[in-house]
Amino acid sequence: MATKPVVVYGASGYTGRLICEYLREYNVPFVAAGRDAAKLKQSMQENVAGIETADYEIAEVGHDVKALTELFADAEVVCNTVGPFSVYGPEVVEACLAAGTHYLDTTGEQDWMITCDEKYGSDFAAAGLLLAPGIAQMYTTGEIAAELCLEKPGLDTLDIAVFWGGSPTIASTLTILVNAATSGAYRLEQNRYEAWDPEAGLYQLVLPGQHELALALPWGGTSHPVWYRRDPRVANVKVLGGVFNRALMNGVPQIVANAVEATKDMAPDDRYAALTATAAQVMNQMPPRENPRLNKSVDSVHASGPLGRAHCVIYGNSNYKQTGLMQAYAAYHLLQQPPRRVGFASGCQAFGHRELLGVLESFGLVREPTVTVER
């Protein structure tokens, strides 16, 4: 049973450690939880800056609803970083609902987002709890940019580009392969999900701030089409994203295609094991701590309507730090007051886009957005 108000589940991973670091900065007591107590202890002591001044404890827990419910019983917020979320998320969500605990995660898996919305959202709303998957740089920072555009009424179409510098973590590499092999990727067209062509390959984008065309992919569809599907302001959403490293981007479609083809006829458990092995070949070690001179981010949103246009660009750095900070702030907020919306909600829907922007700016992770509105 947790004796702290926040549980970081998967705390020994790259993103989990950053959430712990920012919870420390907000003076929020937390439980660093996972399947291996020794690994958790080592990770906290060696990888979380300032951990000696944090109020925390270690908890080893099995990945099943009963054990997780017991751990979450006295907590108020769970920050879940254990993916792939479509594989490991249901037990955590169900435990949060049973324990009466708000749920946050860092997912980018569109199929998991849809599951949270359609399967669990109404139960969380009835319980007065927040179910907020996908609070992360790759999704929420772009959502902030979209919301700044939507401050101009009459815009109903969002064209979103999300780019970052750096390498995927071990967990996100596996998630990319599992997501590509087991689910589709959707954009929003007139409030309906429409599938991206899985054979289309790389897209070329004009990215603000550079002359060279950027290479992009639908990246599983991302969270934005799910968040905006029931928003009366928005009818159409498409999202493309990628890393600035062109060599890495050129290799991604082939790696994914080979993995999907090689595992297409396998039983689910065998397929997951094979995808895990492939992911380990691509990325089998933690990336280095982010360097803001190298790990940059660009979130660009073109919003349009029948007679209006707006464009917002948010330049930032250290995308994993952005994720860790927003997770920690969301938990900090929930300990003091209810969210703006209960049930299934995005970061901006739950906490406000200008509030989240201010948090990122105050920690020096994004600069003031550049917003251009055609009047």
XYZ file of C-alpha atoms in Angstrom, residues 169-312:
144
model
C 14.063 4.963 -25.720
C 14.099 1.178 -25.377
C 10.407 1.151 -24.458
C 9.302 3.523 -27.219
C 11.167 1.501 -29.866
C 9.231 -1.604 -28.850
C 6.016 0.398 -28.760
C 6.561 1.637 -32.333
C 6.954 -1.922 -33.621
C 4.043 -3.373 -31.644
C 1.776 -0.506 -32.656
C 2.681 -0.828 -36.342
C 2.254 -4.617 -36.314
C -1.034 -4.832 -34.452
C -3.084 -1.702 -35.161
C -3.897 0.912 -37.780
C -3.188 4.638 -37.796
C -6.039 7.105 -38.184
C -6.583 10.758 -38.957
C -9.868 12.583 -38.424
C -12.009 13.545 -41.420
C -15.378 15.156 -40.757
C -15.348 13.745 -37.226
C -14.742 10.171 -38.403
C -11.578 8.083 -38.179
C -9.981 7.526 -41.600
C -7.018 5.191 -41.984
C -3.638 6.337 -43.230
C -2.271 4.253 -46.094
C 0.208 1.850 -44.417
C 2.113 1.529 -47.732
C 2.595 5.264 -48.282
C 6.070 5.396 -46.755
C 7.714 8.668 -45.791
C 6.078 12.059 -46.258
C 7.992 15.277 -46.923
C 7.070 18.335 -44.897
C 8.020 22.001 -44.970
C 9.145 22.507 -41.384
C 9.421 26.027 -39.927
C 12.964 27.178 -39.246
C 14.847 25.115 -41.829
C 15.381 25.025 -45.595
C 15.673 21.254 -45.917
C 12.462 19.285 -46.278
C 11.720 17.105 -43.248
C 10.818 13.413 -43.435
C 7.738 12.363 -41.522
C 5.411 9.463 -40.776
C 1.874 9.249 -39.340
C 3.624 7.753 -36.283
C 0.716 5.539 -35.341
C -1.808 8.335 -35.878
C -0.956 9.972 -32.518
C -3.347 11.195 -29.849
C -4.752 14.325 -31.456
C -7.472 12.753 -33.648
C -8.844 10.953 -30.581
C -8.798 14.053 -28.376
C -10.582 16.197 -30.969
C -13.128 13.655 -32.238
C -15.856 15.028 -29.982
C -14.723 18.662 -30.034
C -17.440 20.718 -31.786
C -14.835 23.212 -33.011
C -12.830 20.634 -34.970
C -13.819 18.332 -37.849
C -10.472 17.345 -39.376
C -7.115 16.450 -37.815
C -4.025 14.980 -39.411
C -0.660 14.584 -37.715
C 2.768 13.744 -39.095
C 5.942 13.531 -37.054
C 9.526 12.432 -36.955
C 13.053 13.057 -35.832
C 15.466 15.530 -37.414
C 17.927 12.708 -38.132
C 17.198 11.888 -41.800
C 19.217 8.670 -41.776
C 17.179 7.362 -38.867
C 13.902 8.411 -40.515
C 14.887 6.741 -43.793
C 15.455 3.489 -41.916
C 12.256 3.413 -39.865
C 9.775 2.291 -42.586
C 11.993 -0.607 -43.643
C 12.596 -1.774 -40.072
C 8.871 -1.671 -39.356
C 7.908 -3.335 -42.632
C 10.399 -6.167 -42.107
C 9.199 -6.745 -38.542
C 5.540 -6.768 -39.558
C 6.151 -9.155 -42.468
C 8.293 -11.525 -40.395
C 5.715 -11.824 -37.610
C 2.395 -11.581 -39.455
C 1.525 -15.281 -39.163
C 2.650 -15.769 -35.559
C 0.430 -16.329 -32.544
C 0.041 -13.154 -30.440
C 2.485 -14.177 -27.698
C 5.086 -15.359 -30.196
C 4.660 -12.210 -32.220
C 5.208 -10.003 -29.207
C 8.346 -11.937 -28.269
C 9.696 -11.598 -31.816
C 8.944 -7.865 -31.917
C 10.658 -7.458 -28.548
C 13.770 -9.141 -29.922
C 13.728 -6.921 -33.011
C 13.318 -3.791 -30.888
C 16.323 -4.834 -28.772
C 18.424 -5.033 -31.917
C 17.426 -1.482 -32.841
C 17.748 0.078 -29.356
C 19.018 -1.864 -26.342
C 20.343 0.853 -24.061
C 19.088 3.996 -22.391
C 19.706 7.170 -24.409
C 22.026 9.692 -22.749
C 20.564 12.495 -20.679
C 19.249 15.160 -23.019
C 21.432 18.035 -24.177
C 19.302 21.102 -25.042
C 21.763 22.067 -27.774
C 21.086 18.765 -29.519
C 17.674 17.582 -28.364
C 15.422 20.207 -29.885
C 11.713 20.058 -30.604
C 9.418 21.817 -33.061
C 5.632 21.666 -32.884
C 3.890 23.339 -35.802
C 0.129 23.613 -36.339
C -1.678 25.076 -39.340
C -5.335 25.619 -38.490
C -7.842 26.572 -41.151
C -11.515 27.111 -41.748
C -13.725 28.270 -44.598
C -12.533 31.869 -44.270
C -9.716 31.853 -41.714
C -6.159 30.727 -41.093
C -3.822 30.547 -38.106
C -0.349 29.099 -37.644
C 1.449 28.368 -34.386
